[in-house]
mmCIF file of C-alpha atoms and ligand atoms in Angstrom:
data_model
loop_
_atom_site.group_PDB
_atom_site.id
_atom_site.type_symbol
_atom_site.label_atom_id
_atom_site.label_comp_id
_atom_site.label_asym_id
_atom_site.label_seq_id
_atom_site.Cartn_x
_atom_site.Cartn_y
_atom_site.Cartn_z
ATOM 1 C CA UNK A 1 16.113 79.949 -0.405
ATOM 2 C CA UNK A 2 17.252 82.755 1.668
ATOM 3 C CA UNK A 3 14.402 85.342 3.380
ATOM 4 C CA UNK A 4 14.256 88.081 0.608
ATOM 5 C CA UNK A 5 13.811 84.987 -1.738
ATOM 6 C CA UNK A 6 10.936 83.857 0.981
ATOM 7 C CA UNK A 7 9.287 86.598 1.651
ATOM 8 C CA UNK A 8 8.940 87.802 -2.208
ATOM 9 C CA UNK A 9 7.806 84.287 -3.202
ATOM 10 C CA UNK A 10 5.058 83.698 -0.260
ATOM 11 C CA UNK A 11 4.857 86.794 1.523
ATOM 12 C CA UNK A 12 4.979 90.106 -1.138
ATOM 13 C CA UNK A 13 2.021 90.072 -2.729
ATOM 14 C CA UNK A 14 2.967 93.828 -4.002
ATOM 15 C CA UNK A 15 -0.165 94.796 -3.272
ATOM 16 C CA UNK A 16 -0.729 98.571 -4.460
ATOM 17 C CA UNK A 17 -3.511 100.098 -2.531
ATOM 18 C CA UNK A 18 -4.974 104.229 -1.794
ATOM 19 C CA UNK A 19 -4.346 103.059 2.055
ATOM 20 C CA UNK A 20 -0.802 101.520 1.360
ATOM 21 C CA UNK A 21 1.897 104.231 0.064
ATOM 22 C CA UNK A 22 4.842 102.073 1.140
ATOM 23 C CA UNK A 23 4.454 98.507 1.704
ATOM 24 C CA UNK A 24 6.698 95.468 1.960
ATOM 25 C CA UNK A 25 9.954 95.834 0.115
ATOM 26 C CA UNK A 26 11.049 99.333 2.409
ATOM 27 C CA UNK A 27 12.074 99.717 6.024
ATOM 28 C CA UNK A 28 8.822 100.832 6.877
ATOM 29 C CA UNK A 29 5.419 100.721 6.001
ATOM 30 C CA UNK A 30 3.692 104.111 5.368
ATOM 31 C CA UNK A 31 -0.160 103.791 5.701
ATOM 32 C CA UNK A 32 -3.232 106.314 5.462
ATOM 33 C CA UNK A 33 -5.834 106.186 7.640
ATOM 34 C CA UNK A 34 -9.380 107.889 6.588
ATOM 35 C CA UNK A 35 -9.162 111.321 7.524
ATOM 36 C CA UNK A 36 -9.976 112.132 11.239
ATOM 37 C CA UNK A 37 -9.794 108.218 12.620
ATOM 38 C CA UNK A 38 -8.291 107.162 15.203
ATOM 39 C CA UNK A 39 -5.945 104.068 15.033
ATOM 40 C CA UNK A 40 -6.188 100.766 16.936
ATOM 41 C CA UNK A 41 -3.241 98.354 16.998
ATOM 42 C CA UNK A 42 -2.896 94.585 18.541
ATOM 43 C CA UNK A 43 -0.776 91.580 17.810
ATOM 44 C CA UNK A 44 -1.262 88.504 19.067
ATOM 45 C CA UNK A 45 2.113 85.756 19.350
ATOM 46 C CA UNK A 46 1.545 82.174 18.511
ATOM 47 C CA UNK A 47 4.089 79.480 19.766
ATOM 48 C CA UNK A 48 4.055 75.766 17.802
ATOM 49 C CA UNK A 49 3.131 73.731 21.059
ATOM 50 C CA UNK A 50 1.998 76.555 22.938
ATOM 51 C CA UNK A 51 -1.073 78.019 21.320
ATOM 52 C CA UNK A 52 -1.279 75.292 18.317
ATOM 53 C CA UNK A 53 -0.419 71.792 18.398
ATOM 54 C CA UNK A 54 2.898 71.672 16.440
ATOM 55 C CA UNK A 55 1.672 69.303 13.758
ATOM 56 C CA UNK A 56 -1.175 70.957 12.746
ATOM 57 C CA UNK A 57 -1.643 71.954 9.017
ATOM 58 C CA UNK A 58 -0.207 75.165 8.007
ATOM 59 C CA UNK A 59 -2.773 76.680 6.372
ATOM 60 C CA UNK A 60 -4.817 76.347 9.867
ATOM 61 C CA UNK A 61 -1.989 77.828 11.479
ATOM 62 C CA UNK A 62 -1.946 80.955 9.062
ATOM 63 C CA UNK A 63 -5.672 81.269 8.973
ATOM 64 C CA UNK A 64 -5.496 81.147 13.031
ATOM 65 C CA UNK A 65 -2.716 83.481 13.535
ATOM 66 C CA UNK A 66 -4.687 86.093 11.340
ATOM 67 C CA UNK A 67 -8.183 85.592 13.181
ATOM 68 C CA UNK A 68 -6.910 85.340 16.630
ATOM 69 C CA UNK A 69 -5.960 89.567 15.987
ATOM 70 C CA UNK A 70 -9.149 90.401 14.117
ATOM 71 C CA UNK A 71 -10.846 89.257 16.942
ATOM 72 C CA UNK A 72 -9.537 91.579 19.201
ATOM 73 C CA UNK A 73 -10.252 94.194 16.641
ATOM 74 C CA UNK A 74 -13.834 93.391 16.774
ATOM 75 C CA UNK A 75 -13.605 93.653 20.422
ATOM 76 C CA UNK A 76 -12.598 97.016 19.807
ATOM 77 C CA UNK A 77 -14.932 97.783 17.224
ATOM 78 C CA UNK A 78 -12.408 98.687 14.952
ATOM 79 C CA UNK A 79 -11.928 97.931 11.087
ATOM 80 C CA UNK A 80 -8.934 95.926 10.633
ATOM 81 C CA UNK A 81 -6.874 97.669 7.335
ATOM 82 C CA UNK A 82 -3.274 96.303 7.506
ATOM 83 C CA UNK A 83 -0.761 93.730 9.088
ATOM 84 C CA UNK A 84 2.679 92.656 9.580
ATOM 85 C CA UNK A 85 3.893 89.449 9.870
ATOM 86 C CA UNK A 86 6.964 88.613 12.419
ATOM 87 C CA UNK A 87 7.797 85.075 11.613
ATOM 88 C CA UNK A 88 10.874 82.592 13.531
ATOM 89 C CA UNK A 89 11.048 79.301 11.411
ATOM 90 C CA UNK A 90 12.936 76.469 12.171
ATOM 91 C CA UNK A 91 13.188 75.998 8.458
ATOM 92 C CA UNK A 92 11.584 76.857 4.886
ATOM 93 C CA UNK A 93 9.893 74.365 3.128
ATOM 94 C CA UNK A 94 8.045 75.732 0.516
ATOM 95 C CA UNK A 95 5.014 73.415 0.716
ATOM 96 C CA UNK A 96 4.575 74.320 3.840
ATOM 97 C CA UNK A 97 5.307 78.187 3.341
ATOM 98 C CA UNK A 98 2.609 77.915 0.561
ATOM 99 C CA UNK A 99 0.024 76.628 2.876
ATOM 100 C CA UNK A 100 1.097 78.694 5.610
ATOM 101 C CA UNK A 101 0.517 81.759 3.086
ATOM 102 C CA UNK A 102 -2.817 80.967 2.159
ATOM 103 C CA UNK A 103 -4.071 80.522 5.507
ATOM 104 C CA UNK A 104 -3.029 83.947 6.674
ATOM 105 C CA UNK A 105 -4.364 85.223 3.359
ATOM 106 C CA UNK A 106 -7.872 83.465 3.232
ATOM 107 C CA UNK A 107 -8.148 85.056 6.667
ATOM 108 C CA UNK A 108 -7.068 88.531 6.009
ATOM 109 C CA UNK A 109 -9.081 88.853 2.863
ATOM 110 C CA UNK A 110 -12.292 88.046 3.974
ATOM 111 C CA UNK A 111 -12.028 91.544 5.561
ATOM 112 C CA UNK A 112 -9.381 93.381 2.777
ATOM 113 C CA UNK A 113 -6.166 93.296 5.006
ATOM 114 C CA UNK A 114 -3.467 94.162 3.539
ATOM 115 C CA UNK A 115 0.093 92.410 4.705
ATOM 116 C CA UNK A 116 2.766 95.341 4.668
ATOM 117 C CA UNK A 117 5.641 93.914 6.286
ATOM 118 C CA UNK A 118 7.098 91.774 8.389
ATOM 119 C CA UNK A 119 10.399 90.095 10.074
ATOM 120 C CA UNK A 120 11.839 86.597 9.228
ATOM 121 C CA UNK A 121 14.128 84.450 11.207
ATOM 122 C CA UNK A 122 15.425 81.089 11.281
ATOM 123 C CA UNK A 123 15.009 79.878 15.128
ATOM 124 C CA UNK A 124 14.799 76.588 16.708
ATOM 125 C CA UNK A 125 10.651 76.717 16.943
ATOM 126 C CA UNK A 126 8.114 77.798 14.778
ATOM 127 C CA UNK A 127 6.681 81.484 16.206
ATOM 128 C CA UNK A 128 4.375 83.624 14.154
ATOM 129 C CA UNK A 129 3.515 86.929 15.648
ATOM 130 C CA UNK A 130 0.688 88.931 13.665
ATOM 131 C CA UNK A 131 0.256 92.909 14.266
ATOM 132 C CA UNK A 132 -2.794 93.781 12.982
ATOM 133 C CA UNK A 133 -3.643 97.372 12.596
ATOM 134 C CA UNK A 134 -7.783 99.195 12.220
ATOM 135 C CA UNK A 135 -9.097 102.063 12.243
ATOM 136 C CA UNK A 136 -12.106 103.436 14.159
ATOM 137 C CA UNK A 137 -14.331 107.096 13.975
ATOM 138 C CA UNK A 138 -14.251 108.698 17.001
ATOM 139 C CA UNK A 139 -16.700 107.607 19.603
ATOM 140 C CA UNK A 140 -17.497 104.417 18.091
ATOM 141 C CA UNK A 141 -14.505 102.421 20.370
ATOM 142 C CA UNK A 142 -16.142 99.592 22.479
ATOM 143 C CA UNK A 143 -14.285 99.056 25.494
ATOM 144 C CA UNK A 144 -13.879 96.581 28.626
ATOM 145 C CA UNK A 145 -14.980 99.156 31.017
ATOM 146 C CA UNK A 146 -18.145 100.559 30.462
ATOM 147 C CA UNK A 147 -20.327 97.478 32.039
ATOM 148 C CA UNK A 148 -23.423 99.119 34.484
ATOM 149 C CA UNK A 149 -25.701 97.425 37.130
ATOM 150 C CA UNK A 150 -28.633 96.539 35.151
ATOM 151 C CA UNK A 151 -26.991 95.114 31.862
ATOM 152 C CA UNK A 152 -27.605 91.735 30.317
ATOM 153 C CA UNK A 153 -24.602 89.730 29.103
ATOM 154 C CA UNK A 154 -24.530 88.226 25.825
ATOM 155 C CA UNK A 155 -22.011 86.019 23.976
ATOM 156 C CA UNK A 156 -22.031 85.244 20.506
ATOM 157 C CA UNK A 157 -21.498 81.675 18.886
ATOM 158 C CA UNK A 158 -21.355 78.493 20.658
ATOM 159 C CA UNK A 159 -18.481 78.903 23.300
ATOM 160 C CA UNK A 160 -16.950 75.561 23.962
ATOM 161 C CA UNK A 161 -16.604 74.239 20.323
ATOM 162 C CA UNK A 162 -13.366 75.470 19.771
ATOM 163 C CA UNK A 163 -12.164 73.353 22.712
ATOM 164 C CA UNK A 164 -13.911 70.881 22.186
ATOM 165 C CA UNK A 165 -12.265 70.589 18.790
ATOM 166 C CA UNK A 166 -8.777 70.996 19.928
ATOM 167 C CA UNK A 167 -8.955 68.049 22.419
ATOM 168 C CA UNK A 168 -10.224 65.629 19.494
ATOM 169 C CA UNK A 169 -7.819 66.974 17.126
ATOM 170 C CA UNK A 170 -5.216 65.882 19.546
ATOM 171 C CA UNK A 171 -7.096 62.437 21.465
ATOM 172 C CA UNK A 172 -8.014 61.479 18.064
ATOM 173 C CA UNK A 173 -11.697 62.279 16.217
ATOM 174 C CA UNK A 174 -13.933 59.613 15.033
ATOM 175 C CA UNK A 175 -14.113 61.406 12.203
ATOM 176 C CA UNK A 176 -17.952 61.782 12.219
ATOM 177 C CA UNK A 177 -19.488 65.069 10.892
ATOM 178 C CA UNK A 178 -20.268 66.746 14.500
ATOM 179 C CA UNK A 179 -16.207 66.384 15.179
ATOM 180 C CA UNK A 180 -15.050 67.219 12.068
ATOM 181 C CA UNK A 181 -17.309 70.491 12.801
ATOM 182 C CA UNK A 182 -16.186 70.964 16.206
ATOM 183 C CA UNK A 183 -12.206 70.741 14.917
ATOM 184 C CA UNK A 184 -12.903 73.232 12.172
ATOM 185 C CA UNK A 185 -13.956 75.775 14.920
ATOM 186 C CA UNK A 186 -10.623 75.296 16.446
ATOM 187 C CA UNK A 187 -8.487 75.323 13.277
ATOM 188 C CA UNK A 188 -10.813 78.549 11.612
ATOM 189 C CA UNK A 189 -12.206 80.911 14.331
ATOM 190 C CA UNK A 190 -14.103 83.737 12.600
ATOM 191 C CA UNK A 191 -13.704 87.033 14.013
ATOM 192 C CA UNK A 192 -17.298 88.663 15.114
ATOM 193 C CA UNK A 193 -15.696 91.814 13.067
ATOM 194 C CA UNK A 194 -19.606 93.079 11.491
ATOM 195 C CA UNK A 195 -21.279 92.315 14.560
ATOM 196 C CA UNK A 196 -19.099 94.262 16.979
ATOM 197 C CA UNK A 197 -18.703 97.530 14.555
ATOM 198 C CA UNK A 198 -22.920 97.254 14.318
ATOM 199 C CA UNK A 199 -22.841 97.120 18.287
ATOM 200 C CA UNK A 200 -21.250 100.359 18.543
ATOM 201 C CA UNK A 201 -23.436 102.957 20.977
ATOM 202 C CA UNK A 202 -25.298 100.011 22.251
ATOM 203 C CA UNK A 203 -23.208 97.469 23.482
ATOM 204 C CA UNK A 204 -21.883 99.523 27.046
ATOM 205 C CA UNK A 205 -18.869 97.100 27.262
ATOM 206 C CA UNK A 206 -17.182 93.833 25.176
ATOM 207 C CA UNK A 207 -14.371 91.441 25.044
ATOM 208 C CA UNK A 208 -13.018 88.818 23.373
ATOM 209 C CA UNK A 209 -13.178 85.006 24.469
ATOM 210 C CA UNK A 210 -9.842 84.107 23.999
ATOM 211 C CA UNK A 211 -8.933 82.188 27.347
ATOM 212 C CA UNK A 212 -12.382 80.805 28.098
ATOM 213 C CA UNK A 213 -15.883 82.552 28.642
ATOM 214 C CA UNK A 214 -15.855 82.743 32.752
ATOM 215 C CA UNK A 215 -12.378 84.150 32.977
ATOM 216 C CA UNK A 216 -12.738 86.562 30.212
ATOM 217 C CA UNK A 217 -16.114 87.566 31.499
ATOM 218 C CA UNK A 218 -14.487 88.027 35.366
ATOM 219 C CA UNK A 219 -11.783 90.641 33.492
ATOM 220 C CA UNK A 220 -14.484 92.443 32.191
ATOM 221 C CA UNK A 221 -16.628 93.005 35.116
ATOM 222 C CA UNK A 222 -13.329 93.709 36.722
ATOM 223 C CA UNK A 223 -12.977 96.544 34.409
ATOM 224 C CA UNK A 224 -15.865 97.781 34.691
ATOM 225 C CA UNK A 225 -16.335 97.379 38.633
ATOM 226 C CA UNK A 226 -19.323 95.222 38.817
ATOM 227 C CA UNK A 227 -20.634 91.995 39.474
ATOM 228 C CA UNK A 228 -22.663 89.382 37.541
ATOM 229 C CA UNK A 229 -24.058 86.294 37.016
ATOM 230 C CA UNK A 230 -23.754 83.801 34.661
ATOM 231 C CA UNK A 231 -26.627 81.592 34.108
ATOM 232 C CA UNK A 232 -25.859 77.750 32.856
ATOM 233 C CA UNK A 233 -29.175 76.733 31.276
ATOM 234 C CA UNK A 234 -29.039 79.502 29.069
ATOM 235 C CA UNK A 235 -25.206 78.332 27.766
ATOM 236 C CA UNK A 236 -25.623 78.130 23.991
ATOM 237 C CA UNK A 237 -24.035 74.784 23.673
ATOM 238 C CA UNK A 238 -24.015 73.357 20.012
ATOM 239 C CA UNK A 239 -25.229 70.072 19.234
ATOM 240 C CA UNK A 240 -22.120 69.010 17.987
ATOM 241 C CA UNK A 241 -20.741 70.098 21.349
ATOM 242 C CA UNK A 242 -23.392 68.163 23.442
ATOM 243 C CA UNK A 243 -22.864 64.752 20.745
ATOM 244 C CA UNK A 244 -19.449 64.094 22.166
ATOM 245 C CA UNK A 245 -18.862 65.440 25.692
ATOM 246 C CA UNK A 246 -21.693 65.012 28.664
ATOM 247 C CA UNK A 247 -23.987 68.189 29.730
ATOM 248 C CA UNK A 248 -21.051 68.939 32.670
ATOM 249 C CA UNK A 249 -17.957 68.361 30.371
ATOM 250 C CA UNK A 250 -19.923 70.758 27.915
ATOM 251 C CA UNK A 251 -19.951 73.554 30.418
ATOM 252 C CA UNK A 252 -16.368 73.337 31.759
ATOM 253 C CA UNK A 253 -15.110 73.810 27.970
ATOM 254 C CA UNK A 254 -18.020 76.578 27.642
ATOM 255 C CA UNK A 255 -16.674 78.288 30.389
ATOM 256 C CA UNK A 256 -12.750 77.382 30.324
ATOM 257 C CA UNK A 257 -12.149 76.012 27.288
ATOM 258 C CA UNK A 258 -10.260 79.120 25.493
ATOM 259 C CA UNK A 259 -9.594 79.260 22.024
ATOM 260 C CA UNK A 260 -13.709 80.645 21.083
ATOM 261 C CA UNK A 261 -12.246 84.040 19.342
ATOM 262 C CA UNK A 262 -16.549 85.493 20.353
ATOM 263 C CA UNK A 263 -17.245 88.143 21.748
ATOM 264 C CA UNK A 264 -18.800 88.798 25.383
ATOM 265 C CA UNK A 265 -20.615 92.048 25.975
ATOM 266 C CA UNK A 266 -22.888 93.689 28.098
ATOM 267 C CA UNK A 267 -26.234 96.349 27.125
ATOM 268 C CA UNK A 268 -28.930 97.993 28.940
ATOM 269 C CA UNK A 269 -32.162 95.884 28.212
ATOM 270 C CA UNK A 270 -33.896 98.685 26.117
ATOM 271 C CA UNK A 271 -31.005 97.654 23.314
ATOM 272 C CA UNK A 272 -32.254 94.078 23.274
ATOM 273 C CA UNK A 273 -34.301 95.027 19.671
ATOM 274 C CA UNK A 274 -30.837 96.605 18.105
ATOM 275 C CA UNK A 275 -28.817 93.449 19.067
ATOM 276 C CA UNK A 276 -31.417 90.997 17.661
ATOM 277 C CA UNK A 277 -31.114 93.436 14.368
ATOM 278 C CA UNK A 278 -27.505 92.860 14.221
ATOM 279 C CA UNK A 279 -27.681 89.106 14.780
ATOM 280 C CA UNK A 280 -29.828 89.230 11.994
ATOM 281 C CA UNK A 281 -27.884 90.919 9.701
ATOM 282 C CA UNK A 282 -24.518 89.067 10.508
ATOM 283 C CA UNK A 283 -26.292 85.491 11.150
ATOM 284 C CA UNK A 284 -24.136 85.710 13.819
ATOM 285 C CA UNK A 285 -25.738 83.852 16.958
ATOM 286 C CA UNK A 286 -26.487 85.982 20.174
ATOM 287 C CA UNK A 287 -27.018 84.653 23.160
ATOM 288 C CA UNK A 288 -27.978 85.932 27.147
ATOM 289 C CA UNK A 289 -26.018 84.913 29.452
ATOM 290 C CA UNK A 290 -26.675 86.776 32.376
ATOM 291 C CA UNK A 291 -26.617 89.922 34.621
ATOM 292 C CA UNK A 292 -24.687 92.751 35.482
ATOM 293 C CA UNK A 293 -25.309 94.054 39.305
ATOM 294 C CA UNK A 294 -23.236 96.043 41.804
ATOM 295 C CA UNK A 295 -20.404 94.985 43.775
ATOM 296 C CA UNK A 296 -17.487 92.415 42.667
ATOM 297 C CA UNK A 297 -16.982 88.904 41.461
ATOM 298 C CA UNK A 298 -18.703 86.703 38.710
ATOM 299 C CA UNK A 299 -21.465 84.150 40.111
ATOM 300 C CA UNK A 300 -22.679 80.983 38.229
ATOM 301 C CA UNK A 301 -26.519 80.180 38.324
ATOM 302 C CA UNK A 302 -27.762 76.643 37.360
ATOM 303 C CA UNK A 303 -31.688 76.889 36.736
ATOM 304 C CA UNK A 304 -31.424 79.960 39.242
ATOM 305 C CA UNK A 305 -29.468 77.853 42.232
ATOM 306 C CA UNK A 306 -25.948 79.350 43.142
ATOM 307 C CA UNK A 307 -22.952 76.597 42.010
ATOM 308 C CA UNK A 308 -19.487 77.299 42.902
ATOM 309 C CA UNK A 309 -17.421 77.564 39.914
ATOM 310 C CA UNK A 310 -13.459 78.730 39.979
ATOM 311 C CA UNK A 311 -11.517 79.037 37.000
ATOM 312 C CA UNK A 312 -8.611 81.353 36.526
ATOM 313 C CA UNK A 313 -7.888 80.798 32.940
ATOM 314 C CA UNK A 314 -4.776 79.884 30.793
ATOM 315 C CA UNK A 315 -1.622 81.467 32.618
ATOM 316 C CA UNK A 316 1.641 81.449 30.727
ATOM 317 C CA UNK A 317 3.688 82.540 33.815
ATOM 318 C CA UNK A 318 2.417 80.923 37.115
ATOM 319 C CA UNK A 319 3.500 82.571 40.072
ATOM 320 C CA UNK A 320 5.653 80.362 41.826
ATOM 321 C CA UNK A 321 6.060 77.355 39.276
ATOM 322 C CA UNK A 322 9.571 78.247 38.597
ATOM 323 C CA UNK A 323 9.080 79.169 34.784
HETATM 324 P P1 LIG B 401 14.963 95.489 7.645
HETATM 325 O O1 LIG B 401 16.323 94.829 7.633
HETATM 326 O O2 LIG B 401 14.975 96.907 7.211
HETATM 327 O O3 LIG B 401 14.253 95.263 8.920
HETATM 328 P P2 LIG B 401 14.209 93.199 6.153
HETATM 329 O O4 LIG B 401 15.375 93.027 5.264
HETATM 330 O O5 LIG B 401 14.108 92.369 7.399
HETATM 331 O O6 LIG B 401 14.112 94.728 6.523
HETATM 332 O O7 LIG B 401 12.847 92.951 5.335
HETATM 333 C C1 LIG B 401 12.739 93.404 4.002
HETATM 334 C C2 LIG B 401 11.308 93.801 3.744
HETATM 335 O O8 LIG B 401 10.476 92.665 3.788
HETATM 336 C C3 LIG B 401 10.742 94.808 4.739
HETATM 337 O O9 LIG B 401 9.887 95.682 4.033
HETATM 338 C C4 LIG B 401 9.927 93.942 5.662
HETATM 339 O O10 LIG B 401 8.839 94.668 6.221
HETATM 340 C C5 LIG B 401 9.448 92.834 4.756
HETATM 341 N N1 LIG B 401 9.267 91.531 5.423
HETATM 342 C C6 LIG B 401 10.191 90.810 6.095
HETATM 343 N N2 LIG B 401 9.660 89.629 6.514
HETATM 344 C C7 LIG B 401 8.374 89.620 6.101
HETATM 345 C C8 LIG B 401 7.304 88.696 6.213
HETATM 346 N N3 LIG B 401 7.418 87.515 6.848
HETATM 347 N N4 LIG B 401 6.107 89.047 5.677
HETATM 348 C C9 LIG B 401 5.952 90.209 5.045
HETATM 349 N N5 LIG B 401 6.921 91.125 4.878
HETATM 350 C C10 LIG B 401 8.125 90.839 5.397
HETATM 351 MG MG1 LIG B 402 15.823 98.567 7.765
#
């Protein structure tokens, strides 16, 4: 099986389209956004080892590689519309193309993205690199920057899971229903995608939890050029989360775990009614976390005492560890 055999059997869904004039099969996808929008555009690299333990099941791998991008859509508070797919394979077994296909695809469906090209390449690890590209109206982009003395801090879902998850997936679950639910929040995150376009004009800042809640919560008060605090007794930690790890362990993946794919964001507290509203509407949890106040630097509260608390999130390139 050589690519153009691969990437019409798994990849080319020829998927015809008003938004899609020329798709897969062309050097060059030719898209149409809604008149007047603006267009937002991430991608998001995944390394076998890296971000994924190497042995884990291909469709999780598709499904992640897809989600990981739509949630920093949602952060943007963008509709995601159409992707590409750069992939480096060591080989190409079809089994595990298949599965690999129908992760990406269950993902990407669930919120009508269309695939519209893409690069294959045979390499000695397994790297897939999604591009996903949304649209948004004018005005309506949500931003890391906007945070103001005064704010409550939210976070959806139950930060910590996904963690949580990945280190039984790799120490070995007992298989009981809490881990098997923990796992599945590493292996499927779902991108807040309604929730954040719904929080548009009233959230004043968001981001996505990607590399754990406290670090991704210091870059956006750094943005934004405040301070806050982050309250521990009001950490939504899931009962699954609480059956296996100890109330401390709990926090430290809460806080540093990585791998949530929620959202963090900040609103004055008249637009406390209009986020309830949303959560509502999405059954999407929202919790608050916390405080937005002048100055610098993110503070942790434990039943209102100060606790120190450093964590400077996952780093691919350490300065000075020789890599
Ligand atoms: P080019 O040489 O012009 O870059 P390729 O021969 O690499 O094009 O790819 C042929 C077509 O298949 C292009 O339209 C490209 O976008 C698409 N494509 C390649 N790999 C993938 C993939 N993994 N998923 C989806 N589309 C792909
Ligand atoms: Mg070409």
């Amino acid at each position: 099986m050589d690519e153009f055999e691969l990437i019409r059997r798994f990849f080319d869904r020829q998927q015809v389209s008003q938004d899609v004039l020329v798709g897969i099969g062309d050097d060059g996808a030719v898209l149409t956004p809604p008149t007047g929008s603006n267009i937002v555009s991430v991608v998001d690299t995944q390394v076998a080892g890296v971000h994924f333990p190497a042995t884990l099941e291909a469709s999780h791998i598709g499904f992640r590689a897809v989600a990981v991008n739509l949630s920093d859509i949602a952060a943007m508070g963008a509709e995601p519309r159409w992707m590409t797919l750069a992939l480096t394979l060591p080989e190409a077994d079809p089994d595990w193309l298949a599965a690999l296909a129908a992760g990406m695809f269950e993902a990407a469906d669930a919120f009508a993205v269309a695939l519209v090209g893409g690069d294959t390449t045979r390499g000695s690890q397994l790297v897939i690199s999604v591009q996903v590209i949304g649209t948004i109206a004018p005005g309506q982009t949500l931003t890391r920057s906007g945070a103001q003395a005064g704010d409550d801090i939210f976070v959806t879902g139950t930060p910590g899971d996904a963690a949580a998850g990945l280190r039984l997936l790799q120490f070995g679950a007992k298989g009981d229903a809490h881990s098997d639910e923990l796992i599945e929040r590493f292996c499927r995150p779902q991108a807040r995608v309604e929730l954040a376009q719904m929080l548009a004009g009233t959230a004043s800042s968001i981001i996505d939890v990607s590399d754990g809640l406290f670090g991704d919560l210091q870059k956006l008060l750094l943005a934004s050029g405040v301070a806050g605090t982050l309250e521990w007794s009001q950490l939504p930690l899931s009962v699954a989360l609480e059956s296996h790890f100890d109330r401390q362990q709990a926090i430290e993946l809460a806080l540093s775990g990585g791998d949530d794919y929620e959202l963090c964001f900040t609103a004055p507290p008249d637009a406390l009614s209009r986020i309830d509203a949303a959560s509502r509407a999405t059954g999407v949890q929202v919790s608050k976390l916390g405080k937005v106040s002048a100055g610098a630097g993110l503070t942790c509260t434990d039943n209102g005492r100060v606790v120190e608390y450093h964590h400077e999130g996952y780093r691919h390139f350490k300065e000075n560890s020789g890599s």
